[in-house]
Amino acid sequence: MRLIGKSGTKSGAAVEADTDAWAESAESPESRPGALPAQRTSGLSERPAVGGSGPDSLVHVSARQFSAAVGPYRASGEEPSAGAALDPAGLDPTSFETALAARESAALEARHRQAADGGDPEAAGRLGTLLLRRGDLEDAEPYLRAAAAAGLRAAANNLGVLLHQQGHRAEAGQWWRQAAVAGSAPAAHALGLQLRDQGEEEAAEYWLHFAADHGHPLGAYALGDLMEHRRDVRAERWFKVSADAGHREAAYRLARMREAAGDKETAEAWYRTAAARSHARAALRLGVLLEERARTDQSLLDEAARWYRQSAQNGEPRAACALGFLLRDAGDVGAAAEWWQEAAEAGDGNAANALGALHASRGEAKAAEHWYRTALDAGDQNGAFNLGLLCAGTGRDQQAEQWYRRAAYAGHREACNALAVVLLQRGDESGAEPWFSKAAEAGSVDGAFNLGVLHAGRGEARQAQEWYARAAAEGHGEAALQLAVAQEQRGNLSGALERYRQAAAGGSAEGAFRLASVLDRRGDADAEAEHWYALAADAGHRRAQVRMGVRAAERGALEIAESWYRRAAEAGSRSAAFNLGLLLARQDSEAEAMLWYTRAADAGHGRAALRLALLALRRGEPVQAENWCRRAIDYGPAEVAERAGRLLGALHAELSA
């Protein structure tokens, strides 16, 4: 990225400054043959703004190119030739400044060369450094050797840089050692990195320590990196020294260490420091921490989104993915999809899965399959599991099983559970059990519950209860329900209530209904009982809907009662159909009441059949009444069967009289 308002050239004073800093070049060494030994920066190169940036970061311009661009240097007062005239009014200001700086640099080089050729070692050092910075290694070497031989430590350091770039690493190390012994912190840093890469960690630590103690931020970072690698607790101290000096990777590493130690407040501060210096992963982690805190302070979500966006724009696909989820939760699905696509195309499997799920929810199976396969190609086994779900949803059961199996063998716990369910449905219980076990042991709550069901089906109550308890501890409502039923059957009402509450909190409508029923029977928590009945009824529990209807009818709220009865009856509840018939009959809607009685009786409701028999007698239809009486006797319960039997006997007596 080009910096606005910064010139790449230096004034004469800057060139003549101490060149020790040049060994601190922070360009990624892997991109340049013969660069300094690499700093371990967890994938990010550091580019601190240090005075006198390294020679490797300069544009290489030959003397011929330079001359062709700006013309020959003229002595003070010399008239310019026609071809070399500079007219500031006719040039771009930037081009003019660049050309002027180039002329000044050429004049400076000429003075240094004249003095160096006359035997001035300091001038030789400055000239060699200037040439090294420009990339003219062959021309620079003799001048740097002359200056280094004269005892100039900056020249010895930069000669080491030159030799290292040429691949002469052993000799480079010798010159760095000479400069480091003379007190050069950059040379000590370079020597320490070289020794570290050679496996001489003890000697590397000594020289990196020297560099760090003499205020070299990259030396402090490298020392912290070495110590962290050896699990030395002193690493944090040196990362902080480097971070305080402006090293963004050190700030990020320090933040990671503080976060791992549970000190999220300090970690956030250092992430913020690194992120402010455009560290992509620091911005990502800062966004994550802010999003976590946003559970109690929603205003932090906007700030989290800003850091995610910065991180994504700096090339971090995980941040683009996280931003997508944030936007989706805010209701902007279109923008979320754009960020997910950007992340997925950069290799983020989670984002590809999110895109696949989005298309699947819209019924776009082909597009969903494309993104799930993209996720799988990125190494995300969720892609295989999701492909299994997609195939199962479109009736391709054999393909679904293959995808489940692939994900399961890769360790995907929910795929293990899904594969076991497929095998169990096929009757292969012995094949299903190991996959249920693998899923449960890997932490699948559904896997643990299903394993409990498997043991319960075999009559192995103790093992079943153990797996139900494990699933219930993770919030599985149906597992808690099974434990509650067992407690109630044992007469442990307090234990049953506790488990029923857990089941209801875990989303079990049956658990909420049973909890309400127990409270209703106890008679001392009517309001709470109604709350749980309502919760179950709203979730579609038909018996809870009937109970809500009965309670409303008892209060005289007949419209509410009718509404609940209809919901349950239309969903197939015969009790609700019968009660709705009774309610309609009381409201003089006997024709519609007959329809609901008939529906209830056809579903096996004895009282509805008896009521239809009585209505048939009232209409003078004894044969129809006799048929309904027989059905009422068959359906029960006992008191209904007894009444229907007496009515049937009376009918026979009347018909035979």
PDB file of N, CA and C in Angstrom, residues 290-328:
ATOM      1  N   LEU A 290     -15.114  -8.497  21.621  1.00  0.00           N
ATOM      2  CA  LEU A 290     -16.181  -7.492  21.717  1.00  0.00           C
ATOM      3  C   LEU A 290     -17.548  -8.132  21.490  1.00  0.00           C
ATOM      4  N   GLU A 291     -17.617  -9.077  20.560  1.00  0.00           N
ATOM      5  CA  GLU A 291     -18.893  -9.749  20.303  1.00  0.00           C
ATOM      6  C   GLU A 291     -19.322 -10.568  21.516  1.00  0.00           C
ATOM      7  N   GLU A 292     -18.359 -11.188  22.199  1.00  0.00           N
ATOM      8  CA  GLU A 292     -18.686 -11.926  23.422  1.00  0.00           C
ATOM      9  C   GLU A 292     -19.229 -10.988  24.492  1.00  0.00           C
ATOM     10  N   ARG A 293     -18.608  -9.825  24.635  1.00  0.00           N
ATOM     11  CA  ARG A 293     -19.060  -8.856  25.633  1.00  0.00           C
ATOM     12  C   ARG A 293     -20.392  -8.234  25.248  1.00  0.00           C
ATOM     13  N   ALA A 294     -20.725  -8.282  23.967  1.00  0.00           N
ATOM     14  CA  ALA A 294     -21.968  -7.668  23.488  1.00  0.00           C
ATOM     15  C   ALA A 294     -23.206  -8.399  23.989  1.00  0.00           C
ATOM     16  N   ARG A 295     -23.028  -9.575  24.602  1.00  0.00           N
ATOM     17  CA  ARG A 295     -24.179 -10.272  25.176  1.00  0.00           C
ATOM     18  C   ARG A 295     -24.799  -9.458  26.301  1.00  0.00           C
ATOM     19  N   THR A 296     -23.970  -8.635  26.936  1.00  0.00           N
ATOM     20  CA  THR A 296     -24.471  -7.765  28.007  1.00  0.00           C
ATOM     21  C   THR A 296     -24.492  -6.297  27.598  1.00  0.00           C
ATOM     22  N   ASP A 297     -23.891  -5.973  26.455  1.00  0.00           N
ATOM     23  CA  ASP A 297     -23.856  -4.583  25.982  1.00  0.00           C
ATOM     24  C   ASP A 297     -23.921  -4.587  24.459  1.00  0.00           C
ATOM     25  N   GLN A 298     -25.141  -4.475  23.924  1.00  0.00           N
ATOM     26  CA  GLN A 298     -25.358  -4.589  22.479  1.00  0.00           C
ATOM     27  C   GLN A 298     -24.635  -3.515  21.673  1.00  0.00           C
ATOM     28  N   SER A 299     -24.285  -2.391  22.315  1.00  0.00           N
ATOM     29  CA  SER A 299     -23.616  -1.314  21.584  1.00  0.00           C
ATOM     30  C   SER A 299     -22.240  -1.737  21.080  1.00  0.00           C
ATOM     31  N   LEU A 300     -21.695  -2.797  21.661  1.00  0.00           N
ATOM     32  CA  LEU A 300     -20.364  -3.256  21.258  1.00  0.00           C
ATOM     33  C   LEU A 300     -20.392  -3.984  19.913  1.00  0.00           C
ATOM     34  N   LEU A 301     -21.572  -4.378  19.456  1.00  0.00           N
ATOM     35  CA  LEU A 301     -21.654  -5.119  18.195  1.00  0.00           C
ATOM     36  C   LEU A 301     -21.177  -4.278  17.019  1.00  0.00           C
ATOM     37  N   ASP A 302     -21.506  -2.995  17.032  1.00  0.00           N
ATOM     38  CA  ASP A 302     -21.067  -2.128  15.937  1.00  0.00           C
ATOM     39  C   ASP A 302     -19.541  -2.034  15.902  1.00  0.00           C
ATOM     40  N   GLU A 303     -18.922  -1.936  17.078  1.00  0.00           N
ATOM     41  CA  GLU A 303     -17.457  -1.873  17.110  1.00  0.00           C
ATOM     42  C   GLU A 303     -16.849  -3.201  16.668  1.00  0.00           C
ATOM     43  N   ALA A 304     -17.441  -4.309  17.096  1.00  0.00           N
ATOM     44  CA  ALA A 304     -16.959  -5.622  16.658  1.00  0.00           C
ATOM     45  C   ALA A 304     -17.014  -5.724  15.140  1.00  0.00           C
ATOM     46  N   ALA A 305     -18.115  -5.249  14.561  1.00  0.00           N
ATOM     47  CA  ALA A 305     -18.266  -5.295  13.103  1.00  0.00           C
ATOM     48  C   ALA A 305     -17.193  -4.460  12.421  1.00  0.00           C
ATOM     49  N   ARG A 306     -16.858  -3.297  13.003  1.00  0.00           N
ATOM     50  CA  ARG A 306     -15.818  -2.461  12.394  1.00  0.00           C
ATOM     51  C   ARG A 306     -14.479  -3.178  12.387  1.00  0.00           C
ATOM     52  N   TRP A 307     -14.120  -3.845  13.470  1.00  0.00           N
ATOM     53  CA  TRP A 307     -12.828  -4.551  13.508  1.00  0.00           C
ATOM     54  C   TRP A 307     -12.837  -5.767  12.580  1.00  0.00           C
ATOM     55  N   TYR A 308     -13.969  -6.478  12.525  1.00  0.00           N
ATOM     56  CA  TYR A 308     -14.076  -7.595  11.585  1.00  0.00           C
ATOM     57  C   TYR A 308     -13.863  -7.093  10.154  1.00  0.00           C
ATOM     58  N   ARG A 309     -14.486  -5.944   9.847  1.00  0.00           N
ATOM     59  CA  ARG A 309     -14.372  -5.400   8.490  1.00  0.00           C
ATOM     60  C   ARG A 309     -12.922  -5.023   8.191  1.00  0.00           C
ATOM     61  N   GLN A 310     -12.247  -4.383   9.150  1.00  0.00           N
ATOM     62  CA  GLN A 310     -10.840  -4.015   8.929  1.00  0.00           C
ATOM     63  C   GLN A 310      -9.992  -5.257   8.714  1.00  0.00           C
ATOM     64  N   SER A 311     -10.217  -6.273   9.550  1.00  0.00           N
ATOM     65  CA  SER A 311      -9.448  -7.512   9.431  1.00  0.00           C
ATOM     66  C   SER A 311      -9.700  -8.179   8.078  1.00  0.00           C
ATOM     67  N   ALA A 312     -10.964  -8.204   7.667  1.00  0.00           N
ATOM     68  CA  ALA A 312     -11.313  -8.819   6.381  1.00  0.00           C
ATOM     69  C   ALA A 312     -10.667  -8.064   5.227  1.00  0.00           C
ATOM     70  N   GLN A 313     -10.684  -6.748   5.299  1.00  0.00           N
ATOM     71  CA  GLN A 313     -10.085  -5.938   4.238  1.00  0.00           C
ATOM     72  C   GLN A 313      -8.573  -6.085   4.205  1.00  0.00           C
ATOM     73  N   ASN A 314      -7.980  -6.528   5.317  1.00  0.00           N
ATOM     74  CA  ASN A 314      -6.544  -6.796   5.355  1.00  0.00           C
ATOM     75  C   ASN A 314      -6.216  -8.250   5.038  1.00  0.00           C
ATOM     76  N   GLY A 315      -7.226  -8.989   4.521  1.00  0.00           N
ATOM     77  CA  GLY A 315      -6.950 -10.321   3.995  1.00  0.00           C
ATOM     78  C   GLY A 315      -7.231 -11.472   4.922  1.00  0.00           C
ATOM     79  N   GLU A 316      -7.986 -11.274   6.008  1.00  0.00           N
ATOM     80  CA  GLU A 316      -8.285 -12.358   6.944  1.00  0.00           C
ATOM     81  C   GLU A 316      -9.676 -12.915   6.654  1.00  0.00           C
ATOM     82  N   PRO A 317      -9.767 -14.090   5.987  1.00  0.00           N
ATOM     83  CA  PRO A 317     -11.084 -14.617   5.605  1.00  0.00           C
ATOM     84  C   PRO A 317     -11.962 -14.980   6.800  1.00  0.00           C
ATOM     85  N   ARG A 318     -11.352 -15.378   7.928  1.00  0.00           N
ATOM     86  CA  ARG A 318     -12.174 -15.719   9.091  1.00  0.00           C
ATOM     87  C   ARG A 318     -12.939 -14.506   9.600  1.00  0.00           C
ATOM     88  N   ALA A 319     -12.340 -13.317   9.452  1.00  0.00           N
ATOM     89  CA  ALA A 319     -13.034 -12.101   9.861  1.00  0.00           C
ATOM     90  C   ALA A 319     -14.206 -11.817   8.927  1.00  0.00           C
ATOM     91  N   ALA A 320     -14.016 -12.052   7.633  1.00  0.00           N
ATOM     92  CA  ALA A 320     -15.110 -11.866   6.675  1.00  0.00           C
ATOM     93  C   ALA A 320     -16.263 -12.814   7.013  1.00  0.00           C
ATOM     94  N   CYS A 321     -15.926 -14.033   7.403  1.00  0.00           N
ATOM     95  CA  CYS A 321     -16.947 -15.011   7.790  1.00  0.00           C
ATOM     96  C   CYS A 321     -17.689 -14.541   9.039  1.00  0.00           C
ATOM     97  N   ALA A 322     -16.939 -14.103  10.055  1.00  0.00           N
ATOM     98  CA  ALA A 322     -17.550 -13.634  11.299  1.00  0.00           C
ATOM     99  C   ALA A 322     -18.436 -12.419  11.052  1.00  0.00           C
ATOM    100  N   LEU A 323     -17.986 -11.519  10.184  1.00  0.00           N
ATOM    101  CA  LEU A 323     -18.788 -10.343   9.848  1.00  0.00           C
ATOM    102  C   LEU A 323     -20.089 -10.761   9.175  1.00  0.00           C
ATOM    103  N   GLY A 324     -20.000 -11.790   8.348  1.00  0.00           N
ATOM    104  CA  GLY A 324     -21.207 -12.306   7.700  1.00  0.00           C
ATOM    105  C   GLY A 324     -22.234 -12.782   8.718  1.00  0.00           C
ATOM    106  N   PHE A 325     -21.793 -13.521   9.739  1.00  0.00           N
ATOM    107  CA  PHE A 325     -22.728 -13.998  10.757  1.00  0.00           C
ATOM    108  C   PHE A 325     -23.326 -12.836  11.543  1.00  0.00           C
ATOM    109  N   LEU A 326     -22.501 -11.820  11.806  1.00  0.00           N
ATOM    110  CA  LEU A 326     -22.988 -10.654  12.538  1.00  0.00           C
ATOM    111  C   LEU A 326     -24.076  -9.941  11.730  1.00  0.00           C
ATOM    112  N   LEU A 327     -23.847  -9.808  10.434  1.00  0.00           N
ATOM    113  CA  LEU A 327     -24.823  -9.147   9.567  1.00  0.00           C
ATOM    114  C   LEU A 327     -26.096  -9.988   9.421  1.00  0.00           C
ATOM    115  N   ARG A 328     -25.929 -11.299   9.332  1.00  0.00           N
ATOM    116  CA  ARG A 328     -27.108 -12.171   9.244  1.00  0.00           C
ATOM    117  C   ARG A 328     -27.979 -12.019  10.493  1.00  0.00           C
TER     118      ARG A 328
END
